[in-house]
Coordinates of C-alpha atoms in Angstrom, one line a residue:
M1 CA 0.0 0.0 0.0
Q2 CA 2.7 2.4 1.0
K3 CA 4.7 1.4 -2.1
N4 CA 1.7 2.2 -4.3
I5 CA 1.2 5.6 -2.7
L6 CA 4.9 6.4 -3.1
N7 CA 4.9 5.4 -6.8
L8 CA 1.8 7.5 -7.3
L9 CA 3.5 10.5 -5.7
L10 CA 6.6 10.0 -7.8
N11 CA 4.6 9.7 -11.0
N12 CA 2.6 12.9 -10.2
S13 CA 5.9 14.7 -9.4
M14 CA 7.4 13.6 -12.7
E15 CA 4.3 14.6 -14.6
D16 CA 4.3 18.1 -12.9
R17 CA 8.0 18.5 -13.9
R18 CA 7.2 17.5 -17.4
I19 CA 4.4 20.0 -17.7
F20 CA 6.5 22.7 -16.2
S21 CA 9.3 21.9 -18.6
I22 CA 7.0 22.2 -21.6
F23 CA 5.7 25.5 -20.3
L24 CA 9.3 26.7 -20.4
G25 CA 9.6 25.8 -24.0
N26 CA 11.3 22.4 -23.7
F27 CA 9.6 20.4 -26.4
Q28 CA 10.5 17.1 -28.0
T29 CA 9.5 17.1 -31.7
I30 CA 6.4 14.9 -31.2
Q31 CA 5.4 16.9 -28.2
L32 CA 5.7 20.2 -30.1
K33 CA 3.5 18.9 -33.0
K34 CA 0.8 17.6 -30.6
Y35 CA 0.9 20.8 -28.6
I36 CA 0.4 23.0 -31.6
L37 CA -2.4 20.8 -33.0
I38 CA -4.3 20.6 -29.7
T39 CA -3.9 24.2 -28.7
F40 CA -4.9 25.4 -32.1
L41 CA -8.0 23.2 -32.2
I42 CA -9.1 24.4 -28.7
T43 CA -8.5 28.1 -29.7
I44 CA -10.5 28.0 -32.9
S45 CA -13.2 25.8 -31.3
L46 CA -13.8 28.3 -28.6
L47 CA -13.8 31.2 -31.1
G48 CA -16.0 29.2 -33.4
I49 CA -18.6 28.6 -30.7
S50 CA -18.7 32.3 -30.0
W51 CA -19.3 33.0 -33.7
I52 CA -21.9 30.3 -34.1
I53 CA -24.1 31.5 -31.2
Y54 CA -23.7 35.2 -32.1
P55 CA -27.3 36.5 -32.7
N56 CA -28.3 35.9 -36.3
E57 CA -30.2 39.2 -36.5
L58 CA -26.9 41.1 -36.1
N59 CA -25.4 39.4 -39.2
Y60 CA -21.8 39.0 -38.0
S61 CA -19.4 39.2 -41.0
I62 CA -15.6 39.4 -41.2
M63 CA -16.2 42.1 -43.8
T64 CA -17.9 44.5 -41.4
D65 CA -17.2 43.2 -37.8
T66 CA -13.8 43.0 -36.1
I67 CA -12.8 39.9 -34.1
S68 CA -13.5 41.7 -30.9
Y69 CA -17.2 42.2 -31.7
L70 CA -17.5 38.5 -30.7
G71 CA -16.5 39.6 -27.2
D72 CA -19.2 42.3 -26.8
Y73 CA -21.4 40.9 -24.0
E74 CA -24.2 43.3 -25.0
K75 CA -24.4 42.1 -28.6
N76 CA -23.3 38.5 -27.9
P77 CA -24.7 37.8 -24.4
F78 CA -24.1 34.0 -24.6
G79 CA -21.0 33.8 -26.8
W80 CA -18.7 36.5 -25.3
V81 CA -17.5 34.0 -22.7
F82 CA -16.2 31.7 -25.3
F83 CA -14.4 34.6 -27.0
S84 CA -12.8 35.5 -23.8
L85 CA -11.8 31.9 -23.0
S86 CA -10.3 31.7 -26.5
F87 CA -8.1 34.7 -26.1
I88 CA -7.0 33.7 -22.6
F89 CA -6.1 30.3 -23.8
V90 CA -4.3 31.3 -26.9
S91 CA -2.3 33.9 -25.1
I92 CA -1.1 31.5 -22.5
S93 CA -0.5 28.8 -25.1
F94 CA 1.8 31.1 -27.0
I95 CA 4.1 31.6 -24.1
P96 CA 5.9 28.2 -24.4
L97 CA 6.2 28.6 -28.1
T98 CA 7.7 32.1 -27.8
I99 CA 10.3 30.8 -25.3
Y100 CA 11.0 27.8 -27.7
L101 CA 11.6 30.3 -30.5
H102 CA 13.7 32.6 -28.4
K103 CA 16.1 29.9 -27.3
R104 CA 16.9 29.2 -30.9
I105 CA 16.8 32.6 -32.5
I106 CA 19.1 34.0 -29.8
K107 CA 21.8 32.0 -31.5
I108 CA 21.6 34.5 -34.4
S109 CA 21.7 37.6 -32.2
Q110 CA 21.2 38.0 -28.5
A111 CA 20.1 41.6 -28.6
G112 CA 17.9 41.1 -31.7
A113 CA 16.3 38.0 -30.2
W114 CA 15.5 39.8 -27.0
I115 CA 14.0 42.8 -28.8
G116 CA 11.8 40.5 -30.9
T117 CA 10.8 38.4 -27.9
I118 CA 9.9 41.4 -25.8
F119 CA 7.7 42.7 -28.6
L120 CA 6.0 39.3 -28.8
A121 CA 5.5 39.3 -25.0
I122 CA 3.8 42.7 -25.3
G123 CA 1.6 41.2 -28.1
I124 CA 0.7 38.2 -25.9
L125 CA -0.1 40.4 -23.0
G126 CA -2.3 42.6 -25.2
I127 CA -4.3 39.5 -26.3
F128 CA -4.6 38.3 -22.7
L129 CA -6.0 41.7 -21.5
T130 CA -8.3 42.0 -24.5
A131 CA -10.2 39.0 -23.0
F132 CA -11.0 41.0 -19.9
L133 CA -11.7 44.4 -21.6
P134 CA -14.6 43.8 -24.1
D135 CA -15.3 46.1 -27.0
V136 CA -18.3 47.7 -25.3
Y137 CA -18.7 51.5 -25.8
G138 CA -21.7 51.9 -23.7
T139 CA -20.0 51.0 -20.4
D140 CA -17.8 53.3 -18.5
F141 CA -14.4 52.0 -17.4
F142 CA -13.3 55.2 -15.5
N143 CA -15.2 58.5 -15.6
D144 CA -15.9 59.1 -19.3
V145 CA -13.4 56.5 -20.6
S146 CA -15.4 53.6 -22.0
L147 CA -14.4 49.9 -22.0
G148 CA -14.3 50.1 -25.8
K149 CA -11.7 52.8 -25.8
I150 CA -9.5 50.9 -23.3
H151 CA -10.1 47.8 -25.4
N152 CA -8.9 49.4 -28.6
I153 CA -5.6 50.6 -26.9
V154 CA -4.9 47.1 -25.5
A155 CA -5.8 45.4 -28.8
L156 CA -3.5 47.7 -30.7
F157 CA -0.7 46.8 -28.3
G158 CA -1.4 43.2 -29.0
I159 CA -1.5 43.5 -32.8
F160 CA 1.6 45.8 -33.0
G161 CA 3.5 43.7 -30.5
F162 CA 3.1 40.7 -32.8
I163 CA 3.8 42.7 -36.0
L164 CA 7.0 44.2 -34.5
G165 CA 8.1 41.0 -32.9
L166 CA 7.7 38.8 -36.0
S167 CA 9.3 41.5 -38.1
V168 CA 12.4 41.5 -35.9
Y169 CA 12.6 37.8 -36.1
G170 CA 12.2 37.9 -39.9
F171 CA 15.0 40.5 -40.1
L172 CA 17.3 38.3 -38.0
F173 CA 16.7 35.3 -40.3
F174 CA 17.4 37.6 -43.2
I175 CA 20.8 38.6 -41.9
D176 CA 21.5 35.1 -40.8
Y177 CA 21.0 33.8 -44.4
W178 CA 23.4 36.3 -46.0
S179 CA 27.0 35.6 -45.0
I180 CA 28.0 39.1 -45.8
F181 CA 26.4 40.1 -42.5
H182 CA 28.6 37.8 -40.3
R183 CA 32.1 37.8 -41.6
N184 CA 31.3 35.7 -44.7
R185 CA 30.6 32.6 -42.5
K186 CA 27.6 30.4 -43.1
G187 CA 24.6 31.4 -41.1
I188 CA 23.4 29.2 -38.3
Y189 CA 20.0 28.6 -40.0
A190 CA 21.0 29.4 -43.5
Y191 CA 20.2 25.8 -44.6
L192 CA 16.5 26.2 -43.5
S193 CA 13.8 27.5 -45.8
V194 CA 12.2 29.9 -43.3
F195 CA 11.3 32.7 -45.7
P196 CA 8.2 31.0 -47.1
I197 CA 6.9 30.9 -43.5
F198 CA 7.1 34.7 -43.3
L199 CA 5.5 35.2 -46.8
P200 CA 1.8 35.3 -45.7
F201 CA 2.7 37.6 -42.8
T202 CA 4.7 39.9 -45.1
I203 CA 2.1 40.1 -47.9
I204 CA -0.8 40.5 -45.5
G205 CA 1.1 43.1 -43.5
I206 CA 1.9 45.2 -46.6
G207 CA -1.7 44.7 -47.8
T208 CA -3.1 45.9 -44.5
L209 CA -0.9 49.0 -44.6
I210 CA -1.8 49.9 -48.2
T211 CA -5.6 49.3 -48.0
Q212 CA -5.9 51.2 -44.7
I213 CA -4.0 54.2 -46.1
L214 CA -6.4 54.1 -49.1
R215 CA -9.4 53.8 -46.8
V216 CA -8.3 56.8 -44.8
R217 CA -7.6 58.9 -47.9
A218 CA -11.0 58.0 -49.3
G219 CA -12.6 59.5 -46.2
G220 CA -12.0 57.0 -43.5
E221 CA -15.4 55.4 -43.7
W222 CA -15.8 52.5 -41.3
P223 CA -15.4 49.6 -41.8
G224 CA -14.3 50.2 -45.4
L225 CA -15.8 48.9 -48.6
G226 CA -14.8 45.6 -50.2
I227 CA -11.0 45.0 -50.2
L228 CA -10.5 48.1 -48.0
S229 CA -12.4 46.5 -45.1
F230 CA -10.4 46.9 -41.9
P231 CA -12.0 43.9 -40.1
L232 CA -11.1 41.7 -43.1
W233 CA -7.4 42.6 -42.9
E234 CA -7.5 42.2 -39.1
W235 CA -8.7 38.6 -39.5
L236 CA -6.0 38.0 -42.1
L237 CA -3.3 39.5 -39.9
V238 CA -4.3 37.3 -37.0
I239 CA -4.2 34.2 -39.2
S240 CA -0.8 35.2 -40.5
F241 CA 0.4 35.4 -36.8
F242 CA -0.6 31.8 -36.3
I243 CA 1.0 30.6 -39.5
T244 CA 4.3 32.4 -38.7
V245 CA 4.6 31.3 -35.0
Y246 CA 3.5 27.7 -35.6
G247 CA 5.5 27.5 -38.8
L248 CA 8.8 28.7 -37.2
A249 CA 8.4 26.4 -34.2
L250 CA 7.9 23.4 -36.5
R251 CA 10.7 24.5 -38.9
L252 CA 13.5 25.2 -36.4
P253 CA 15.5 22.3 -35.2
Q254 CA 14.6 20.7 -31.9
K255 CA 18.2 20.5 -30.9
I256 CA 19.6 24.0 -30.3
P257 CA 22.7 24.5 -32.4
K258 CA 26.1 25.3 -30.9
T259 CA 27.8 28.5 -31.9
E260 CA 31.4 29.5 -31.9
D261 CA 32.3 32.0 -29.2

């Protein structure tokens, strides 16, 4: 009996250490693949439920409604909880992946990797806080400052955190690829084809910039007609974040390469 209890405690202790190790970005290859698949499915399932039970009479559309509209507890009284859970879950699930990427990208440049990772951390924090600050303009947060205004600020931190963080990472891979930037020696990850992973993020990022400039110059009408729709490009940007983070994590080697001092 005592032996069984001891074995149970040891097994639980080992399981706790394994979970903690994964949270610190220490994945085996098969663990990483399972982690990405499971966390992605949970995230889109929660967000999907929020969308499905959004009131039909309000006609939610990615062409006219931002992602955050799903978290409006006034317009989506039953689905906003699933939206918030989705954002809480995905923000937490991105922490181990960011640490995993940081441990490998730091081999290219310590300063550059830290800059990119800090921006991503700001982006993750922005997503997390968005879950608790719904896009509701009719409710005061403090004096005459509405929840919606606070939400917009936090959401912008989240979006720009990811944009800047992934842009820095992309730049680091660019200088790593070209030997001219590091004494004509071969880059650490020069053998990897990481640039296609950044392609959707790059194209969508440029597309967002161009279309929103055109929308503002055309009078700034919200949400923008057709291809100028801001919500459309917001959705595309978020999708590109997933593609880039997941793609990099799967593409980079599980074994951290050694570098010459």
